[in-house]
mmCIF file of C-alpha atoms and ligand atoms in Angstrom:
data_model
loop_
_atom_site.group_PDB
_atom_site.id
_atom_site.type_symbol
_atom_site.label_atom_id
_atom_site.label_comp_id
_atom_site.label_asym_id
_atom_site.label_seq_id
_atom_site.Cartn_x
_atom_site.Cartn_y
_atom_site.Cartn_z
ATOM 1 C CA MET A 779 15.470 -26.091 4.066
ATOM 2 C CA SER A 780 13.313 -28.764 3.006
ATOM 3 C CA ALA A 781 11.420 -29.005 -0.726
ATOM 4 C CA GLY A 782 8.577 -28.791 1.037
ATOM 5 C CA GLU A 783 8.776 -25.560 2.079
ATOM 6 C CA PRO A 784 6.726 -23.063 0.429
ATOM 7 C CA PHE A 785 8.676 -20.682 -1.654
ATOM 8 C CA TRP A 786 8.828 -17.691 0.034
ATOM 9 C CA ARG A 787 10.816 -19.458 2.314
ATOM 10 C CA ARG A 788 12.943 -21.512 -0.181
ATOM 11 C CA LYS A 789 13.689 -18.313 -2.493
ATOM 12 C CA PRO A 790 15.382 -15.425 -2.259
ATOM 13 C CA LEU A 791 13.008 -12.129 -4.012
ATOM 14 C CA GLY A 792 15.016 -11.755 -6.902
ATOM 15 C CA GLU A 793 14.533 -15.694 -7.986
ATOM 16 C CA MET A 794 10.163 -15.504 -7.630
ATOM 17 C CA SER A 795 8.728 -16.113 -10.477
ATOM 18 C CA ARG A 796 6.580 -13.152 -11.876
ATOM 19 C CA ARG A 797 3.700 -14.645 -10.881
ATOM 20 C CA GLU A 798 4.762 -16.168 -6.966
ATOM 21 C CA TRP A 799 6.302 -12.552 -6.979
ATOM 22 C CA GLU A 800 2.509 -11.172 -7.190
ATOM 23 C CA SER A 801 1.006 -13.670 -5.372
ATOM 24 C CA LEU A 802 3.284 -12.204 -1.880
ATOM 25 C CA CYS A 803 0.485 -8.749 -2.276
ATOM 26 C CA ASP A 804 -1.514 -9.323 0.807
ATOM 27 C CA GLY A 805 -3.868 -7.092 -0.404
ATOM 28 C CA CYS A 806 -3.792 -4.790 2.182
ATOM 29 C CA GLY A 807 -3.408 -1.193 0.297
ATOM 30 C CA LYS A 808 -1.404 0.515 2.437
ATOM 31 C CA CYS A 809 1.432 1.437 0.150
ATOM 32 C CA CYS A 810 -1.532 2.914 -1.562
ATOM 33 C CA LEU A 811 -2.182 5.678 0.311
ATOM 34 C CA VAL A 812 -1.269 9.364 -0.419
ATOM 35 C CA LYS A 813 1.919 10.501 1.415
ATOM 36 C CA LEU A 814 3.151 14.033 2.169
ATOM 37 C CA GLU A 815 7.190 14.635 2.165
ATOM 38 C CA ASP A 816 7.985 18.031 4.382
ATOM 39 C CA GLU A 817 10.243 19.360 2.195
ATOM 40 C CA ASP A 818 12.610 20.436 5.070
ATOM 41 C CA THR A 819 13.009 17.410 6.993
ATOM 42 C CA GLY A 820 12.271 14.835 4.208
ATOM 43 C CA GLU A 821 9.905 13.350 6.688
ATOM 44 C CA ILE A 822 7.418 11.012 4.921
ATOM 45 C CA GLU A 823 3.772 11.118 6.649
ATOM 46 C CA THR A 824 0.453 9.047 5.513
ATOM 47 C CA THR A 825 -2.814 10.152 4.916
ATOM 48 C CA ASP A 826 -5.888 7.978 5.355
ATOM 49 C CA VAL A 827 -6.663 9.077 2.019
ATOM 50 C CA ALA A 828 -6.184 5.905 -1.131
ATOM 51 C CA CYS A 829 -4.742 6.804 -4.163
ATOM 52 C CA ARG A 830 -7.837 7.538 -6.958
ATOM 53 C CA LEU A 831 -6.995 3.937 -8.320
ATOM 54 C CA LEU A 832 -7.651 2.272 -5.439
ATOM 55 C CA ASP A 833 -10.769 0.447 -4.777
ATOM 56 C CA ILE A 834 -11.555 1.499 -1.146
ATOM 57 C CA GLY A 835 -14.103 -2.301 -0.812
ATOM 58 C CA THR A 836 -11.737 -4.686 -2.013
ATOM 59 C CA CYS A 837 -8.363 -2.587 -1.486
ATOM 60 C CA ARG A 838 -6.854 -3.702 -5.058
ATOM 61 C CA CYS A 839 -5.829 -1.186 -7.805
ATOM 62 C CA THR A 840 -8.346 -0.718 -10.361
ATOM 63 C CA ASP A 841 -5.496 -0.542 -13.200
ATOM 64 C CA TYR A 842 -2.626 -2.604 -12.378
ATOM 65 C CA GLY A 843 -1.557 -2.991 -15.973
ATOM 66 C CA HIS A 844 -1.533 0.736 -16.443
ATOM 67 C CA ARG A 845 -0.833 1.887 -12.720
ATOM 68 C CA LYS A 846 2.425 3.837 -13.870
ATOM 69 C CA ARG A 847 0.961 5.407 -17.075
ATOM 70 C CA ARG A 848 -1.975 6.517 -15.223
ATOM 71 C CA VAL A 849 -0.004 7.345 -11.451
ATOM 72 C CA PRO A 850 3.227 8.670 -12.204
ATOM 73 C CA ASP A 851 3.660 8.220 -8.784
ATOM 74 C CA CYS A 852 3.491 4.839 -8.260
ATOM 75 C CA VAL A 853 5.816 3.204 -7.301
ATOM 76 C CA ARG A 854 6.609 -0.309 -9.330
ATOM 77 C CA LEU A 855 8.228 -2.234 -6.558
ATOM 78 C CA THR A 856 10.972 -4.812 -7.355
ATOM 79 C CA PRO A 857 13.509 -6.879 -5.369
ATOM 80 C CA ASP A 858 16.349 -3.892 -5.652
ATOM 81 C CA ASN A 859 13.930 -1.278 -4.175
ATOM 82 C CA ILE A 860 12.561 -2.664 -1.709
ATOM 83 C CA GLY A 861 14.968 -2.356 1.019
ATOM 84 C CA ALA A 862 15.171 1.479 -0.210
ATOM 85 C CA LEU A 863 11.602 2.240 0.791
ATOM 86 C CA ARG A 864 11.147 2.735 4.213
ATOM 87 C CA TRP A 865 7.858 3.805 4.183
ATOM 88 C CA MET A 866 6.469 0.398 3.137
ATOM 89 C CA PRO A 867 3.907 -1.019 5.805
ATOM 90 C CA SER A 868 5.974 -3.397 8.544
ATOM 91 C CA THR A 869 3.384 -5.820 7.517
ATOM 92 C CA CYS A 870 3.960 -5.704 3.650
ATOM 93 C CA ALA A 871 5.100 -9.401 2.523
ATOM 94 C CA TYR A 872 7.300 -7.884 0.462
ATOM 95 C CA ARG A 873 9.269 -6.250 3.218
ATOM 96 C CA LEU A 874 8.693 -9.321 5.623
ATOM 97 C CA LEU A 875 10.691 -10.954 3.056
ATOM 98 C CA ALA A 876 13.508 -8.759 2.849
ATOM 99 C CA GLU A 877 14.393 -8.238 5.829
ATOM 100 C CA GLY A 878 14.402 -11.765 6.333
ATOM 101 C CA GLY A 879 11.379 -12.298 7.521
ATOM 102 C CA ASP A 880 7.639 -14.524 7.215
ATOM 103 C CA LEU A 881 4.783 -13.762 6.174
ATOM 104 C CA PHE A 882 2.207 -13.367 9.372
ATOM 105 C CA ASP A 883 -0.994 -16.277 9.599
ATOM 106 C CA TRP A 884 -3.525 -13.552 7.806
ATOM 107 C CA HIS A 885 -1.465 -13.619 4.517
ATOM 108 C CA PRO A 886 -3.656 -14.838 2.260
ATOM 109 C CA LEU A 887 -0.980 -17.413 1.188
ATOM 110 C CA VAL A 888 -0.680 -18.903 4.210
ATOM 111 C CA SER A 889 -4.882 -18.780 5.512
ATOM 112 C CA GLY A 890 -5.751 -20.095 1.918
ATOM 113 C CA ASP A 891 -8.498 -17.113 2.510
ATOM 114 C CA PRO A 892 -8.335 -13.379 0.585
ATOM 115 C CA GLU A 893 -10.256 -11.875 3.248
ATOM 116 C CA THR A 894 -8.197 -13.143 5.889
ATOM 117 C CA VAL A 895 -6.074 -10.210 5.633
ATOM 118 C CA HIS A 896 -9.160 -7.841 5.734
ATOM 119 C CA ARG A 897 -10.579 -9.570 9.173
ATOM 120 C CA ALA A 898 -7.503 -9.049 10.653
ATOM 121 C CA GLY A 899 -7.771 -5.171 10.415
ATOM 122 C CA VAL A 900 -4.178 -5.076 8.967
ATOM 123 C CA SER A 901 -5.985 -4.145 5.405
ATOM 124 C CA LEU A 902 -7.498 -0.694 4.554
ATOM 125 C CA ARG A 903 -10.776 -1.439 4.271
ATOM 126 C CA GLY A 904 -13.177 0.755 6.233
ATOM 127 C CA ARG A 905 -10.765 3.268 7.216
ATOM 128 C CA ALA A 906 -9.725 5.294 4.246
ATOM 129 C CA VAL A 907 -11.072 7.529 2.269
ATOM 130 C CA SER A 908 -10.560 7.734 -2.005
ATOM 131 C CA GLU A 909 -8.300 10.891 -3.290
ATOM 132 C CA ARG A 910 -11.331 11.591 -5.800
ATOM 133 C CA ARG A 911 -13.126 12.963 -2.938
ATOM 134 C CA VAL A 912 -10.582 14.894 -1.351
ATOM 135 C CA ARG A 913 -9.367 18.346 -2.294
ATOM 136 C CA ASP A 914 -5.639 18.905 -2.403
ATOM 137 C CA GLU A 915 -5.613 21.059 -0.449
ATOM 138 C CA ASP A 916 -7.242 19.329 2.305
ATOM 139 C CA LEU A 917 -4.780 16.416 2.570
ATOM 140 C CA ALA A 918 -2.282 18.178 4.854
ATOM 141 C CA ASP A 919 -5.558 17.875 7.437
ATOM 142 C CA ARG A 920 -6.068 13.960 6.695
ATOM 143 C CA VAL A 921 -2.320 12.950 8.253
ATOM 144 C CA VAL A 922 -2.963 9.936 10.399
ATOM 145 C CA GLU A 923 -1.068 8.249 13.129
ATOM 146 C CA TRP A 924 -1.245 4.748 11.695
ATOM 147 C CA GLU A 925 1.159 2.060 12.676
ATOM 148 C CA LEU A 926 1.377 0.412 9.240
HETATM 149 S S1 SF4 B 569 1.791 -3.006 1.535
HETATM 150 FE FE1 SF4 B 569 2.680 -4.768 0.789
HETATM 151 S S2 SF4 B 569 1.418 -6.318 0.782
HETATM 152 FE FE2 SF4 B 569 0.414 -4.164 0.824
HETATM 153 S S3 SF4 B 569 -1.058 -3.976 -0.728
HETATM 154 FE FE3 SF4 B 569 1.291 -2.887 -0.414
HETATM 155 S S4 SF4 B 569 2.551 -4.282 -1.551
HETATM 156 FE FE4 SF4 B 569 0.447 -5.507 -0.898
HETATM 157 S S1 SF4 B 570 -1.909 3.473 -8.844
HETATM 158 FE FE1 SF4 B 570 -2.295 1.412 -8.234
HETATM 159 S S2 SF4 B 570 -1.334 -0.138 -7.157
HETATM 160 FE FE2 SF4 B 570 -1.061 2.312 -7.422
HETATM 161 S S3 SF4 B 570 -0.983 3.605 -5.572
HETATM 162 FE FE3 SF4 B 570 -2.433 3.715 -7.123
HETATM 163 S S4 SF4 B 570 -4.087 1.995 -6.375
HETATM 164 FE FE4 SF4 B 570 -1.725 1.389 -5.481
#
């Protein structure tokens, strides 16, 4: 591996700086979809309902710095837990790298353009609704079969 390689090919996740780690997020928003867990089987289903803090247009968290306090269920990704979070989208940069893969060419770090994740149809843009607009009792009706 040459020194000219980008940082995500040169460094293991656990050795990245905070800035590098945060820049890996492609902004797809898919990990912010509300998930439902079957109490009997433990199976996790995904809905098209996004966390109330997610901006549906930009697909970014509107209070990232305080997300754990605002949304206690929000999972903070770390190099140690990413491998165990089987529900993370298959396109997620953290998951891809944790599994020995590479970033797709639509990833903003590769393309240099934060819009490419949306143009590639990988993000939530245009296909999710905010949790603020959905009643809890209706969540089960919002389960989707999307390939994440
Ligand atoms: S799925 Fe991964 S890349 Fe997409 S928003 Fe979540 S952390 Fe970022
Ligand atoms: S709090 Fe922010 S980062 Fe966490 S799930 Fe909600 S929108 Fe996503």
